[in-house]
């Protein structure tokens, strides 16, 4: 990647480091999308190992579904803390067990699971 001249002559690593970070961010984002770990611009595959991440899961569900935080909190609890299961259950208005089965069948891809539930 051509980074052009540095602002400080002789300091070649500043722009190169920034360019490298941008390329790696773009690649990792593309991989996450390709693996089905996202829904729209939201990360759905996260291990919520602390309260900050659990809050993020609930906000993500509320943003994706347009539902109140309390409904998302309940759905996430019913789904055993699995964001994707809660998301599919809420969007498809399907029971958690059915959402989980369809996600397993579709390799964990939310869009594919939603399509399957709409056509069943």
PDB file of C-alpha atoms in Angstrom:
ATOM      1  CA  UNK A   1       0.000   0.000   0.000  1.00  0.00           C
ATOM      2  CA  UNK A   2       1.517   3.312  -1.063  1.00  0.00           C
ATOM      3  CA  UNK A   3       1.404   5.653   1.909  1.00  0.00           C
ATOM      4  CA  UNK A   4       3.077   8.652   0.297  1.00  0.00           C
ATOM      5  CA  UNK A   5       5.641  10.860   1.988  1.00  0.00           C
ATOM      6  CA  UNK A   6       5.819  11.151   5.762  1.00  0.00           C
ATOM      7  CA  UNK A   7       5.031  14.433   7.478  1.00  0.00           C
ATOM      8  CA  UNK A   8       8.397  14.074   9.235  1.00  0.00           C
ATOM      9  CA  UNK A   9      11.129  13.194   6.753  1.00  0.00           C
ATOM     10  CA  UNK A  10      12.904   9.975   7.634  1.00  0.00           C
ATOM     11  CA  UNK A  11      10.077   8.614   9.787  1.00  0.00           C
ATOM     12  CA  UNK A  12       8.762   5.854   7.527  1.00  0.00           C
ATOM     13  CA  UNK A  13       6.962   3.807  10.139  1.00  0.00           C
ATOM     14  CA  UNK A  14       4.267   6.303  11.122  1.00  0.00           C
ATOM     15  CA  UNK A  15       2.178   6.123   7.944  1.00  0.00           C
ATOM     16  CA  UNK A  16       3.115   2.510   7.307  1.00  0.00           C
ATOM     17  CA  UNK A  17       1.807   1.511  10.727  1.00  0.00           C
ATOM     18  CA  UNK A  18      -1.455   3.360  10.145  1.00  0.00           C
ATOM     19  CA  UNK A  19      -1.852   1.802   6.703  1.00  0.00           C
ATOM     20  CA  UNK A  20      -1.150  -1.662   8.088  1.00  0.00           C
ATOM     21  CA  UNK A  21      -3.763  -1.166  10.809  1.00  0.00           C
ATOM     22  CA  UNK A  22      -6.376  -0.032   8.260  1.00  0.00           C
ATOM     23  CA  UNK A  23      -5.728  -3.035   6.015  1.00  0.00           C
ATOM     24  CA  UNK A  24      -5.888  -5.481   8.940  1.00  0.00           C
ATOM     25  CA  UNK A  25      -9.106  -3.891  10.230  1.00  0.00           C
ATOM     26  CA  UNK A  26     -10.691  -4.172   6.776  1.00  0.00           C
ATOM     27  CA  UNK A  27      -9.633  -7.819   6.463  1.00  0.00           C
ATOM     28  CA  UNK A  28     -10.851  -8.808   9.915  1.00  0.00           C
ATOM     29  CA  UNK A  29     -14.169  -7.027   9.329  1.00  0.00           C
ATOM     30  CA  UNK A  30     -14.632  -8.848   6.019  1.00  0.00           C
ATOM     31  CA  UNK A  31     -13.858 -12.178   7.694  1.00  0.00           C
ATOM     32  CA  UNK A  32     -16.422 -11.555  10.457  1.00  0.00           C
ATOM     33  CA  UNK A  33     -19.097 -10.695   7.883  1.00  0.00           C
ATOM     34  CA  UNK A  34     -18.180 -13.695   5.705  1.00  0.00           C
ATOM     35  CA  UNK A  35     -18.330 -16.081   8.675  1.00  0.00           C
ATOM     36  CA  UNK A  36     -21.816 -14.827   9.562  1.00  0.00           C
ATOM     37  CA  UNK A  37     -20.780 -13.316  12.859  1.00  0.00           C
ATOM     38  CA  UNK A  38     -22.599 -10.065  12.170  1.00  0.00           C
ATOM     39  CA  UNK A  39     -26.103  -8.832  11.541  1.00  0.00           C
ATOM     40  CA  UNK A  40     -26.219  -5.552   9.662  1.00  0.00           C
ATOM     41  CA  UNK A  41     -23.396  -3.571  11.253  1.00  0.00           C
ATOM     42  CA  UNK A  42     -23.677  -5.348  14.607  1.00  0.00           C
ATOM     43  CA  UNK A  43     -21.407  -8.064  16.013  1.00  0.00           C
ATOM     44  CA  UNK A  44     -23.598 -10.972  17.052  1.00  0.00           C
ATOM     45  CA  UNK A  45     -20.917 -13.457  18.080  1.00  0.00           C
ATOM     46  CA  UNK A  46     -19.550 -12.192  21.335  1.00  0.00           C
ATOM     47  CA  UNK A  47     -18.760 -13.865  24.599  1.00  0.00           C
ATOM     48  CA  UNK A  48     -20.220 -11.568  27.218  1.00  0.00           C
ATOM     49  CA  UNK A  49     -17.778 -12.279  30.006  1.00  0.00           C
ATOM     50  CA  UNK A  50     -18.571  -9.141  31.999  1.00  0.00           C
ATOM     51  CA  UNK A  51     -21.413  -6.709  32.662  1.00  0.00           C
ATOM     52  CA  UNK A  52     -20.144  -4.190  30.094  1.00  0.00           C
ATOM     53  CA  UNK A  53     -20.394  -6.792  27.315  1.00  0.00           C
ATOM     54  CA  UNK A  54     -23.776  -8.063  28.548  1.00  0.00           C
ATOM     55  CA  UNK A  55     -25.075  -4.475  28.391  1.00  0.00           C
ATOM     56  CA  UNK A  56     -23.656  -4.194  24.869  1.00  0.00           C
ATOM     57  CA  UNK A  57     -25.520  -7.374  23.879  1.00  0.00           C
ATOM     58  CA  UNK A  58     -28.802  -5.912  25.095  1.00  0.00           C
ATOM     59  CA  UNK A  59     -28.214  -2.588  23.327  1.00  0.00           C
ATOM     60  CA  UNK A  60     -27.345  -4.462  20.128  1.00  0.00           C
ATOM     61  CA  UNK A  61     -30.562  -6.490  20.355  1.00  0.00           C
ATOM     62  CA  UNK A  62     -32.603  -3.339  20.977  1.00  0.00           C
ATOM     63  CA  UNK A  63     -30.985  -1.599  18.022  1.00  0.00           C
ATOM     64  CA  UNK A  64     -31.474  -4.572  15.696  1.00  0.00           C
ATOM     65  CA  UNK A  65     -35.069  -5.267  16.680  1.00  0.00           C
ATOM     66  CA  UNK A  66     -36.427  -1.878  17.706  1.00  0.00           C
ATOM     67  CA  UNK A  67     -37.788  -3.511  20.865  1.00  0.00           C
ATOM     68  CA  UNK A  68     -37.530  -2.143  24.407  1.00  0.00           C
ATOM     69  CA  UNK A  69     -34.453  -3.022  26.454  1.00  0.00           C
ATOM     70  CA  UNK A  70     -36.520  -5.089  28.906  1.00  0.00           C
ATOM     71  CA  UNK A  71     -37.836  -7.343  26.130  1.00  0.00           C
ATOM     72  CA  UNK A  72     -34.290  -7.794  24.855  1.00  0.00           C
ATOM     73  CA  UNK A  73     -32.994  -8.554  28.348  1.00  0.00           C
ATOM     74  CA  UNK A  74     -35.661 -11.227  28.786  1.00  0.00           C
ATOM     75  CA  UNK A  75     -34.982 -12.742  25.356  1.00  0.00           C
ATOM     76  CA  UNK A  76     -31.247 -12.836  26.015  1.00  0.00           C
ATOM     77  CA  UNK A  77     -31.815 -14.577  29.353  1.00  0.00           C
ATOM     78  CA  UNK A  78     -34.187 -17.087  27.698  1.00  0.00           C
ATOM     79  CA  UNK A  79     -31.476 -17.731  25.074  1.00  0.00           C
ATOM     80  CA  UNK A  80     -28.901 -18.497  27.736  1.00  0.00           C
ATOM     81  CA  UNK A  81     -26.921 -15.375  26.915  1.00  0.00           C
ATOM     82  CA  UNK A  82     -26.513 -16.267  23.224  1.00  0.00           C
ATOM     83  CA  UNK A  83     -26.990 -13.074  21.203  1.00  0.00           C
ATOM     84  CA  UNK A  84     -27.689 -14.795  17.896  1.00  0.00           C
ATOM     85  CA  UNK A  85     -30.342 -17.054  19.363  1.00  0.00           C
ATOM     86  CA  UNK A  86     -32.058 -14.124  21.067  1.00  0.00           C
ATOM     87  CA  UNK A  87     -31.837 -12.037  17.891  1.00  0.00           C
ATOM     88  CA  UNK A  88     -33.354 -14.699  15.645  1.00  0.00           C
ATOM     89  CA  UNK A  89     -36.022 -15.477  18.233  1.00  0.00           C
ATOM     90  CA  UNK A  90     -36.997 -11.808  18.494  1.00  0.00           C
ATOM     91  CA  UNK A  91     -36.883 -10.976  14.784  1.00  0.00           C
ATOM     92  CA  UNK A  92     -38.715 -14.120  13.678  1.00  0.00           C
ATOM     93  CA  UNK A  93     -41.020 -14.156  16.703  1.00  0.00           C
ATOM     94  CA  UNK A  94     -40.009 -17.783  17.168  1.00  0.00           C
ATOM     95  CA  UNK A  95     -39.411 -19.813  20.315  1.00  0.00           C
ATOM     96  CA  UNK A  96     -35.806 -19.881  21.525  1.00  0.00           C
ATOM     97  CA  UNK A  97     -35.496 -23.629  20.923  1.00  0.00           C
ATOM     98  CA  UNK A  98     -36.581 -23.223  17.300  1.00  0.00           C
ATOM     99  CA  UNK A  99     -34.240 -20.271  16.769  1.00  0.00           C
ATOM    100  CA  UNK A 100     -31.349 -22.316  18.169  1.00  0.00           C
ATOM    101  CA  UNK A 101     -32.139 -25.319  15.929  1.00  0.00           C
ATOM    102  CA  UNK A 102     -32.390 -23.187  12.794  1.00  0.00           C
ATOM    103  CA  UNK A 103     -29.139 -21.389  13.612  1.00  0.00           C
ATOM    104  CA  UNK A 104     -27.400 -24.737  14.026  1.00  0.00           C
ATOM    105  CA  UNK A 105     -28.825 -25.864  10.678  1.00  0.00           C
ATOM    106  CA  UNK A 106     -27.642 -22.691   8.909  1.00  0.00           C
ATOM    107  CA  UNK A 107     -24.161 -22.689  10.404  1.00  0.00           C
ATOM    108  CA  UNK A 108     -24.934 -19.795  12.724  1.00  0.00           C
ATOM    109  CA  UNK A 109     -25.735 -17.296   9.971  1.00  0.00           C
ATOM    110  CA  UNK A 110     -28.532 -15.006  11.196  1.00  0.00           C
ATOM    111  CA  UNK A 111     -29.783 -13.960   7.730  1.00  0.00           C
ATOM    112  CA  UNK A 112     -29.970 -17.583   6.584  1.00  0.00           C
ATOM    113  CA  UNK A 113     -31.785 -18.594   9.766  1.00  0.00           C
ATOM    114  CA  UNK A 114     -34.305 -15.784   9.339  1.00  0.00           C
ATOM    115  CA  UNK A 115     -34.878 -16.761   5.703  1.00  0.00           C
ATOM    116  CA  UNK A 116     -35.444 -20.372   6.693  1.00  0.00           C
ATOM    117  CA  UNK A 117     -37.928 -19.408   9.408  1.00  0.00           C
ATOM    118  CA  UNK A 118     -39.831 -17.109   7.036  1.00  0.00           C
ATOM    119  CA  UNK A 119     -40.157 -19.871   4.446  1.00  0.00           C
ATOM    120  CA  UNK A 120     -41.197 -22.638   6.840  1.00  0.00           C
TER     121      UNK A 120
END
